[in-house]
Amino acid sequence: MPLKNDIKKVLVIGSGPIVIGQAAEFDYAGTQVCKTLTEIGLEVVLVNSNPATIMTDKTMASKVYIEPLKLDVLKKIIMLEKPDSLLPTLGGQTGLTLGMELAKEGFLERNNVKLIGATLDSIDKAEDRQMFEDMLADIGQPVIPSKVVNNLNDAIDFTYEIGFPVIIRPAYTLGGTGGGIAHGMDEFKVIAENGLRMSPITQIMVQKCISGWKEIEFEAIRDGKDNVITVCSMENIDPVGVHTGDSIVVAPAITLADKEFEMLRTAAINIVRALKVEGGCNIQFALHPDSFEYKVIEVNPRLSRSSALASKATGYPIAKVASLIAVGFTLDEIVNFITKKTYACTEPTIDYVVVKFPRWPFDKFVYGNRTLGTQMKATGEIMAIGNSFEMAMMKAVRCIELGLKTFNHQKYSLKTKDELYELVAHCDDERIFAIYAALKKGITPEEIYEITKIDKWFLYKMLNIVDMEKRLAESELDDELYMAAKHMGFLDGTIEELSGQRIKYKRYASYKMVDTCAAEVEAETPYFYSTFDEENEADIFLKKHPSDKKKVVVIGSGPIRIGQGVEFDYCSVHCVNALKKLGYEAVLINNNPETVSTDFDVATRLYFEPLTQEDVESVLMTEKPWGVVVQFGGQTAIKLTKFLSERGFKILGTPADSIDAAEDRERFDELLERCAIPRPAGHTAFTTEEALKAANSLGFPVLLRPSYVLGGQNMIIAYSDDDIMEYMDIITGTKLENPVLIDKYLMGTEIEVDAVCDGESLLIPGVMEHIERAGVHSGDSISVYPPQTLSDEVRGTVVEYTRKLAAALNVQGLVNVQYVLYEGQVYVIEVNPRSSRTIPYISKVTNIPIVELATRAMFGEKIADFGFGEGLYPDRDWIAVKVPVFSFPKLGDVDVHLGPEMKSTGEVLGLDRDFETALFKGLLAAGYELHKAATKVLITVKDVDKPEIVGLAQKFVEFGYEILATSSTAKYLTEHGVKAETVSMDTPEKFAEIVTIFDAGEIDFVVSTSKIGRKPAMLSVQLRRKAIERAIATLTSIDTANALANCLLTHKTVDDLNMIDICKL
Amino acid sequence: MNKTTDKAWLILADGTVYEGKSVGAAGTVYGELVCTTGMTGFQESLTDQSYYGQILAQTFPLMGNYGINNYDENTRVWVNGYVMREHCENPSNFRSQMGLEEFLKKQNTVGIYGVDTRALTRKVRTNGAMNCAITTEFPGDLSALLGEIREYKIEMTAPDSPPEIFGEDGFERTVVLYDYGVKDDMIKSLVSRRCKVVSVSPGTSVDGAMMKYAPDGFFIADGAGDPADYAAYLNIVRDIMASNKPVIGIGLGHQLMAMALGARVEKMKYGHRGANQPVLDVKLDKVFISTQNHGYTVCPDSVTENVGAVSHKNVNDGTCEGIRYAPGNAASLQYNPEPSSGPPDTKYFYDDFIDCMK
């Protein structure tokens, strides 16, 4: 069946901001779908609030609306655009839920819009627990005993029926938010109550817990003719009980015999058929380790994180095929895009092992609750490919960028055997390292299996790695041993370190292809992974496809983590596109399976590899590029500059020495002095004593951070000696190679610019001003373009300083500079001679292809020739407000208080003609409810903030809220003429009263600041947690709160918003 | 690490030598090198009669992960030799009775691991199927060994075993199965559908079989090697198809049925071996995933009106995967519809056969 002829104009709903459980995989899926539908001649209308994605580039669709993903907004766009179809299956849970709501209300039917890719019935059957179970019962598929309930009493009754442990799963929440496993009644009540609250329809499922069973997933795809294939099977190393997003996952499923494998594959196909999905579908099973008994855990009739992984693991582009199916094509008509010889109805078969490893944010959230369960906590993931499991695992541990080269983690190296038994039993993000340490200490795979239920197959393979370490330490390092270690994925440096011997004859990696077919047919657009086999297929491929184009290698940004998000993938993709446009071959190295950069047809060639020195050098030895680009892959790529430069590779753009000059404190100070640019006074320190001395000489408050920071990692504002001591304790816990920087903290207006430079002149697309004063990390601040409060003089100074800095650093390409305006003077805070998180949104609103220009500047083209002028580009008529989005509800015990350490996972954009409307849109898109739902606002702030809350409280009162405040705050407000009811958190009973008020739904907003936060035991931290866990908007910066209150007072509604197609900007 | 450290060599007819390590029996074996892309089902492949005379290489790098199960003394390895990248020393599965290494030793199968089987697959893909040898003693005189390799020819003789009966007397239907190297699962597929199965040797006369067993249908089973080697039996195949009883054939049986009516069979460059081949059922207009293991194929242009019509074809390369015959009541498939090792998507073929016999 070819394209259905009643489909001409398709509305696509994106997934919105990146949050834990719904991340860059939807940028990847969305981009693939938009590209595909456009290619076949359809008009595509896209709605997505996330400006950081490739998907929301104006070239991706006929119409691109970066608007809040709200029902009313979508209705407005549908009325405006009159699409004939709506594709809801590629915007994650957000897109699916919105599509379903529009359909259920009858809005789609009234407006002649068809739901494509899934029917309302199939979504319901997969999403509604009861309908799901009924459907499975009809086709004879076993489910775990469970019951859907809408109140606590019913939930309790059911647990008496099935017994503990039980799992609580709230309905319609992302990444299992609000769920958990309960082993007893007290624990059960807490989780169940919370789950009911988190569910938008106050519904949870209580389910018999089958922790310890194998967790197996299938990705299947079905077309309108009822053809079904499975694309990939996956096995979670962590058994049932840990969210699949937090599990280390292996593809293909490896411990299943053919019989179990075919049993589950057939079950998957039958389920997809019963659901009548037209497109991709994910099916999760629990399989008893000692029998053929299995249960269906969950089905997602849409593209998902797993479908992205399955696509990258096999080379089969599920999103692309699914979108073609949605508009009428069938699997036997769609060509396999990798081989171009076979068809999409061929099940991929692979001849390597894939390991997916999650990246968690606990290096940043040191007090976060690390226990893994049904609620996902990882912000990103990596994919490693090897032709042995050991090699894939060893690559994986390098890819996650925790500074590890092996599974030896210093936290566990000195633990005793007894301690390790305990640690292995506790499932957290570092358990794999505890297991490795346990194997080293002689705890057997059988014992570990008994404790963890991790299949012995995996444990024996890990033991192989342990044994190899021993062999390296004990034997002579001959060529055979060296190659055996290389086949297991050891780096040369590690081999020499472990053996204490020099490698006599070094080998570089050779490369094999991901081709969907295990070499059965020749592939046209494959990608590569490293091995230590003799045959180097990349080399053969290069010889077979000679090109007179110059080759440039672009280093990607690795896993998505807080501080290095999808924005850097955006920049890498744009760099690749620019290189191709300029007539180069663009080769990309990256390891993130979720993102657009690792799609098979983005770069000329793609290498799925860790981004360490040796891994990257090996690729370069095969590719022999003309140049290497490091400035778009965030800190991951930048930190390779010096090494690659020393190894004789040509670094394009800003030279290595300039990068060092911007990051080395002393050199940077010198440079600023030379340019006569002021910066906040500061010192460096290696020890606590030095730090205390420096802080006291500068005067509190001071800002502390390690040099070479990423997203403000380990950065705090210290108000006292105690803060300094606490901080230095944490920071000196890890090896201190670089000093701690201590700066005078200036609480002024923060200003940020990105500039493109050609070594002499520069182009600043726009100046951004932050709503929050300095002290809140720039990534967590609301950023406004163009600035609303800055004088022309200040803007002039910013441009001038940027010009001087760029020239002094000899920047060729991008530079990002952050300033603070304090008491009329502009100070520079930070200079990053690389891409930044603001590039995507500024590119979109200014219509300047910043990355492309930067790429051209790297090749020596002149700013003057770009046609955008020189210096500061004129302000656009539009106001753009970038609002950060957080994933706090998913990260237990993490203090939601904003500070110099970045905490947000994503962002949205509000774009409109005036500032108030743009801000309103931004806040709405970020999830704030901007109307009065309850009656009260709770305010509790630290003393220094008190003078500022009077005006704020008055605004809330004016909007009709009553004010609740803790004792001293209430007193201050009353003294200054604002009526406030006093609450207290001085005793546990009183604290509980506040929580009761939360639970009663009386509070719309909490404004809470405290001098020191972080530690979960502190009451202020707990109060904020209680609020955020009850979905009460919690504001920890007076500036954010003021902006929000101002917004409320404009009494805007969705009706007042302009729907803006950014293609027309 | 694998403990076995004895070396072994895989030597191809074109002179390429791969050094690896020995697993299983020691010695030298010859065969036609074939590669399968299936990721599970190694035990089923090793014991598949249609691999007779061949040395099997696995493209998936990790073999033996879940061990050997359902082992009994009748289990027999049919491959001449076995090539892997890695074999698992610590299999993990609740049914595992022994590891792959022990199994190969018990079966006296010569195996080699530590070989880049992807490189091997690429070679076969480019150069076509070729002969090879695995040896645990590197020959002083390679050219002599190469001579042996090049001259190696699979000696195919049809099985000539006495009739054997499967199933129970009370079953509604009786099927006479002409055994060219049947797989247990083919018999199971019929028995589980309440057919009494009488397996007979290919030389059995049709009249005799009709008299003796009064069958409701015939089944011409799979076997190994070049169908031309079985030309002597084409008359009997023709008689079966003219018997007016429902007849099905699979694999070699499919090729023989087509040849009996005048269609042509040719050797493929490197065949289909794996569990992921898409087959279009022309009548249903639906695609199914099939398990395949064949190196010969019926030329679609030779399936004339007199022969019948191609009922199933491979979506990727358009090769003939099934024929519905013009005369009589006969159908055949090139691939294996029985649900063992690989997807059971097309087991409906057996159901249709049963329906025909009603």
PDB file of C-alpha atoms in Angstrom, chain B residues 134-300:
ATOM      1  CA  ILE B 134      39.548 -27.275  10.160  1.00  0.00           C
ATOM      2  CA  THR B 135      42.654 -28.926  11.494  1.00  0.00           C
ATOM      3  CA  THR B 136      44.313 -29.127  14.861  1.00  0.00           C
ATOM      4  CA  GLU B 137      47.663 -29.977  13.301  1.00  0.00           C
ATOM      5  CA  PHE B 138      49.085 -27.393  11.025  1.00  0.00           C
ATOM      6  CA  PRO B 139      50.177 -29.226   7.881  1.00  0.00           C
ATOM      7  CA  GLY B 140      53.793 -29.119   6.832  1.00  0.00           C
ATOM      8  CA  ASP B 141      52.600 -29.242   3.264  1.00  0.00           C
ATOM      9  CA  LEU B 142      49.761 -26.731   2.879  1.00  0.00           C
ATOM     10  CA  SER B 143      49.378 -27.352  -0.845  1.00  0.00           C
ATOM     11  CA  ALA B 144      48.528 -31.006  -0.279  1.00  0.00           C
ATOM     12  CA  LEU B 145      45.882 -30.038   2.213  1.00  0.00           C
ATOM     13  CA  LEU B 146      44.532 -27.399  -0.165  1.00  0.00           C
ATOM     14  CA  GLY B 147      44.259 -30.105  -2.787  1.00  0.00           C
ATOM     15  CA  GLU B 148      42.195 -32.208  -0.414  1.00  0.00           C
ATOM     16  CA  ILE B 149      40.031 -29.205   0.434  1.00  0.00           C
ATOM     17  CA  ARG B 150      39.352 -28.358  -3.179  1.00  0.00           C
ATOM     18  CA  GLU B 151      38.532 -31.914  -4.094  1.00  0.00           C
ATOM     19  CA  TYR B 152      36.183 -32.457  -1.190  1.00  0.00           C
ATOM     20  CA  LYS B 153      32.689 -33.302  -2.386  1.00  0.00           C
ATOM     21  CA  ILE B 154      29.748 -34.068  -0.193  1.00  0.00           C
ATOM     22  CA  GLU B 155      28.844 -37.683  -0.842  1.00  0.00           C
ATOM     23  CA  MET B 156      25.104 -37.682  -0.607  1.00  0.00           C
ATOM     24  CA  THR B 157      23.233 -40.902  -0.251  1.00  0.00           C
ATOM     25  CA  ALA B 158      19.635 -40.901   0.701  1.00  0.00           C
ATOM     26  CA  PRO B 159      18.943 -42.566   4.013  1.00  0.00           C
ATOM     27  CA  ASP B 160      17.854 -46.134   3.666  1.00  0.00           C
ATOM     28  CA  SER B 161      16.455 -46.919   7.040  1.00  0.00           C
ATOM     29  CA  PRO B 162      13.497 -49.191   7.779  1.00  0.00           C
ATOM     30  CA  PRO B 163      10.115 -47.532   8.135  1.00  0.00           C
ATOM     31  CA  GLU B 164       9.466 -45.909  11.461  1.00  0.00           C
ATOM     32  CA  ILE B 165       6.132 -44.892  12.929  1.00  0.00           C
ATOM     33  CA  PHE B 166       5.479 -41.827  15.069  1.00  0.00           C
ATOM     34  CA  GLY B 167       2.302 -40.825  16.821  1.00  0.00           C
ATOM     35  CA  GLU B 168      -0.570 -42.933  17.984  1.00  0.00           C
ATOM     36  CA  ASP B 169      -2.923 -45.322  16.248  1.00  0.00           C
ATOM     37  CA  GLY B 170      -5.969 -43.351  17.285  1.00  0.00           C
ATOM     38  CA  PHE B 171      -4.841 -40.282  15.310  1.00  0.00           C
ATOM     39  CA  GLU B 172      -7.247 -39.152  12.622  1.00  0.00           C
ATOM     40  CA  ARG B 173      -4.759 -38.947   9.794  1.00  0.00           C
ATOM     41  CA  THR B 174      -1.767 -40.812   8.496  1.00  0.00           C
ATOM     42  CA  VAL B 175       1.085 -39.141   6.633  1.00  0.00           C
ATOM     43  CA  VAL B 176       3.792 -41.014   4.794  1.00  0.00           C
ATOM     44  CA  LEU B 177       7.030 -39.081   5.073  1.00  0.00           C
ATOM     45  CA  TYR B 178       9.781 -39.620   2.514  1.00  0.00           C
ATOM     46  CA  ASP B 179      12.865 -39.130   4.582  1.00  0.00           C
ATOM     47  CA  TYR B 180      15.833 -37.400   2.957  1.00  0.00           C
ATOM     48  CA  GLY B 181      17.098 -36.200   6.326  1.00  0.00           C
ATOM     49  CA  VAL B 182      14.094 -35.118   8.297  1.00  0.00           C
ATOM     50  CA  LYS B 183      14.338 -32.913  11.375  1.00  0.00           C
ATOM     51  CA  ASP B 184      12.644 -34.122  14.537  1.00  0.00           C
ATOM     52  CA  ASP B 185      10.619 -30.958  14.655  1.00  0.00           C
ATOM     53  CA  MET B 186       9.027 -31.640  11.307  1.00  0.00           C
ATOM     54  CA  ILE B 187       7.719 -34.934  12.646  1.00  0.00           C
ATOM     55  CA  LYS B 188       6.674 -33.259  15.894  1.00  0.00           C
ATOM     56  CA  SER B 189       4.794 -30.623  13.930  1.00  0.00           C
ATOM     57  CA  LEU B 190       2.662 -33.335  12.359  1.00  0.00           C
ATOM     58  CA  VAL B 191       2.286 -35.539  15.406  1.00  0.00           C
ATOM     59  CA  SER B 192       1.173 -32.558  17.481  1.00  0.00           C
ATOM     60  CA  ARG B 193      -1.559 -32.066  14.885  1.00  0.00           C
ATOM     61  CA  ARG B 194      -2.723 -35.646  15.477  1.00  0.00           C
ATOM     62  CA  CYS B 195      -1.123 -37.194  12.429  1.00  0.00           C
ATOM     63  CA  LYS B 196       0.384 -40.625  12.522  1.00  0.00           C
ATOM     64  CA  VAL B 197       3.672 -40.276  10.653  1.00  0.00           C
ATOM     65  CA  VAL B 198       5.299 -43.173   8.830  1.00  0.00           C
ATOM     66  CA  SER B 199       8.767 -42.294   7.719  1.00  0.00           C
ATOM     67  CA  VAL B 200      10.047 -44.308   4.779  1.00  0.00           C
ATOM     68  CA  SER B 201      13.218 -44.229   2.740  1.00  0.00           C
ATOM     69  CA  PRO B 202      13.183 -42.248  -0.523  1.00  0.00           C
ATOM     70  CA  GLY B 203      13.275 -45.395  -2.631  1.00  0.00           C
ATOM     71  CA  THR B 204       9.964 -46.692  -1.299  1.00  0.00           C
ATOM     72  CA  SER B 205       7.416 -47.208  -4.073  1.00  0.00           C
ATOM     73  CA  VAL B 206       4.301 -45.079  -3.852  1.00  0.00           C
ATOM     74  CA  ASP B 207       1.940 -47.946  -4.637  1.00  0.00           C
ATOM     75  CA  GLY B 208       3.528 -50.020  -1.908  1.00  0.00           C
ATOM     76  CA  ALA B 209       3.207 -47.166   0.581  1.00  0.00           C
ATOM     77  CA  MET B 210      -0.418 -46.590  -0.398  1.00  0.00           C
ATOM     78  CA  MET B 211      -1.230 -50.223   0.078  1.00  0.00           C
ATOM     79  CA  LYS B 212       0.579 -50.663   3.290  1.00  0.00           C
ATOM     80  CA  TYR B 213      -0.206 -47.420   5.159  1.00  0.00           C
ATOM     81  CA  ALA B 214      -3.296 -46.007   3.403  1.00  0.00           C
ATOM     82  CA  PRO B 215      -2.009 -42.477   3.959  1.00  0.00           C
ATOM     83  CA  ASP B 216      -4.115 -39.337   3.868  1.00  0.00           C
ATOM     84  CA  GLY B 217      -1.161 -37.351   2.599  1.00  0.00           C
ATOM     85  CA  PHE B 218       2.512 -37.367   1.780  1.00  0.00           C
ATOM     86  CA  PHE B 219       5.389 -35.328   3.076  1.00  0.00           C
ATOM     87  CA  ILE B 220       8.656 -35.022   1.192  1.00  0.00           C
ATOM     88  CA  ALA B 221      11.076 -33.955   3.845  1.00  0.00           C
ATOM     89  CA  ASP B 222      14.201 -31.868   3.897  1.00  0.00           C
ATOM     90  CA  GLY B 223      17.699 -33.202   3.376  1.00  0.00           C
ATOM     91  CA  ALA B 224      21.205 -32.074   2.676  1.00  0.00           C
ATOM     92  CA  GLY B 225      23.223 -31.313  -0.406  1.00  0.00           C
ATOM     93  CA  ASP B 226      22.683 -30.856  -4.123  1.00  0.00           C
ATOM     94  CA  PRO B 227      19.217 -32.072  -5.249  1.00  0.00           C
ATOM     95  CA  ALA B 228      20.787 -33.269  -8.514  1.00  0.00           C
ATOM     96  CA  ASP B 229      22.417 -36.054  -6.478  1.00  0.00           C
ATOM     97  CA  TYR B 230      18.946 -37.467  -5.880  1.00  0.00           C
ATOM     98  CA  ALA B 231      17.861 -37.541  -9.534  1.00  0.00           C
ATOM     99  CA  ALA B 232      17.222 -41.260  -9.243  1.00  0.00           C
ATOM    100  CA  TYR B 233      14.239 -40.579  -6.987  1.00  0.00           C
ATOM    101  CA  LEU B 234      12.501 -38.003  -9.176  1.00  0.00           C
ATOM    102  CA  ASN B 235      10.215 -40.659 -10.638  1.00  0.00           C
ATOM    103  CA  ILE B 236       8.981 -41.603  -7.226  1.00  0.00           C
ATOM    104  CA  VAL B 237       8.458 -37.943  -6.357  1.00  0.00           C
ATOM    105  CA  ARG B 238       6.439 -37.588  -9.543  1.00  0.00           C
ATOM    106  CA  ASP B 239       4.361 -40.617  -8.562  1.00  0.00           C
ATOM    107  CA  ILE B 240       3.685 -39.150  -5.130  1.00  0.00           C
ATOM    108  CA  MET B 241       2.497 -35.911  -6.694  1.00  0.00           C
ATOM    109  CA  ALA B 242       0.246 -37.853  -9.045  1.00  0.00           C
ATOM    110  CA  SER B 243      -1.313 -39.837  -6.189  1.00  0.00           C
ATOM    111  CA  ASN B 244      -4.238 -37.403  -5.777  1.00  0.00           C
ATOM    112  CA  LYS B 245      -3.398 -37.161  -2.096  1.00  0.00           C
ATOM    113  CA  PRO B 246      -2.341 -33.886  -0.517  1.00  0.00           C
ATOM    114  CA  VAL B 247       1.456 -33.581  -0.707  1.00  0.00           C
ATOM    115  CA  ILE B 248       3.787 -31.116   0.947  1.00  0.00           C
ATOM    116  CA  GLY B 249       7.514 -30.745   0.644  1.00  0.00           C
ATOM    117  CA  ILE B 250      10.060 -28.738   2.553  1.00  0.00           C
ATOM    118  CA  GLY B 251      13.630 -27.751   1.691  1.00  0.00           C
ATOM    119  CA  LEU B 252      15.211 -30.452  -0.409  1.00  0.00           C
ATOM    120  CA  GLY B 253      11.724 -31.955  -0.785  1.00  0.00           C
ATOM    121  CA  HIS B 254      10.541 -28.655  -2.267  1.00  0.00           C
ATOM    122  CA  GLN B 255      13.399 -28.662  -4.765  1.00  0.00           C
ATOM    123  CA  LEU B 256      12.765 -32.280  -5.768  1.00  0.00           C
ATOM    124  CA  MET B 257       9.048 -31.675  -6.275  1.00  0.00           C
ATOM    125  CA  ALA B 258       9.785 -28.686  -8.515  1.00  0.00           C
ATOM    126  CA  MET B 259      12.400 -30.670 -10.460  1.00  0.00           C
ATOM    127  CA  ALA B 260      10.033 -33.608 -10.847  1.00  0.00           C
ATOM    128  CA  LEU B 261       7.697 -31.359 -12.807  1.00  0.00           C
ATOM    129  CA  GLY B 262      10.490 -29.889 -14.903  1.00  0.00           C
ATOM    130  CA  ALA B 263      11.570 -26.816 -12.975  1.00  0.00           C
ATOM    131  CA  ARG B 264      15.256 -25.956 -12.678  1.00  0.00           C
ATOM    132  CA  VAL B 265      17.310 -25.734  -9.511  1.00  0.00           C
ATOM    133  CA  GLU B 266      20.544 -23.769  -9.243  1.00  0.00           C
ATOM    134  CA  LYS B 267      23.217 -23.281  -6.648  1.00  0.00           C
ATOM    135  CA  MET B 268      23.107 -19.904  -4.939  1.00  0.00           C
ATOM    136  CA  LYS B 269      26.206 -17.794  -4.432  1.00  0.00           C
ATOM    137  CA  TYR B 270      26.134 -18.223  -0.699  1.00  0.00           C
ATOM    138  CA  GLY B 271      22.615 -19.278   0.148  1.00  0.00           C
ATOM    139  CA  HIS B 272      20.221 -18.218   2.883  1.00  0.00           C
ATOM    140  CA  ARG B 273      21.140 -19.198   6.403  1.00  0.00           C
ATOM    141  CA  GLY B 274      19.610 -17.450   9.345  1.00  0.00           C
ATOM    142  CA  ALA B 275      16.425 -16.769  11.247  1.00  0.00           C
ATOM    143  CA  ASN B 276      15.459 -13.428   9.750  1.00  0.00           C
ATOM    144  CA  GLN B 277      14.510 -13.914   6.097  1.00  0.00           C
ATOM    145  CA  PRO B 278      11.276 -12.164   5.060  1.00  0.00           C
ATOM    146  CA  VAL B 279       8.990 -14.288   2.926  1.00  0.00           C
ATOM    147  CA  LEU B 280       5.927 -12.956   1.165  1.00  0.00           C
ATOM    148  CA  ASP B 281       2.954 -15.301   1.098  1.00  0.00           C
ATOM    149  CA  VAL B 282       1.562 -14.222  -2.266  1.00  0.00           C
ATOM    150  CA  LYS B 283      -1.997 -15.364  -1.583  1.00  0.00           C
ATOM    151  CA  LEU B 284      -2.247 -13.741   1.846  1.00  0.00           C
ATOM    152  CA  ASP B 285      -0.204 -10.729   0.703  1.00  0.00           C
ATOM    153  CA  LYS B 286       1.577 -10.875   4.025  1.00  0.00           C
ATOM    154  CA  VAL B 287       5.203 -11.108   5.032  1.00  0.00           C
ATOM    155  CA  PHE B 288       6.514 -13.641   7.513  1.00  0.00           C
ATOM    156  CA  ILE B 289       9.919 -14.067   9.081  1.00  0.00           C
ATOM    157  CA  SER B 290      11.397 -17.484   8.365  1.00  0.00           C
ATOM    158  CA  THR B 291      14.274 -19.676   9.378  1.00  0.00           C
ATOM    159  CA  GLN B 292      16.339 -20.696   6.411  1.00  0.00           C
ATOM    160  CA  ASN B 293      19.195 -22.968   5.634  1.00  0.00           C
ATOM    161  CA  HIS B 294      19.672 -23.704   1.967  1.00  0.00           C
ATOM    162  CA  GLY B 295      22.269 -23.264  -0.728  1.00  0.00           C
ATOM    163  CA  TYR B 296      20.148 -24.300  -3.739  1.00  0.00           C
ATOM    164  CA  THR B 297      17.067 -22.611  -5.062  1.00  0.00           C
ATOM    165  CA  VAL B 298      14.331 -23.208  -7.619  1.00  0.00           C
ATOM    166  CA  CYS B 299      14.649 -20.746 -10.527  1.00  0.00           C
ATOM    167  CA  PRO B 300      11.382 -18.766 -10.561  1.00  0.00           C
TER     168      PRO B 300
END
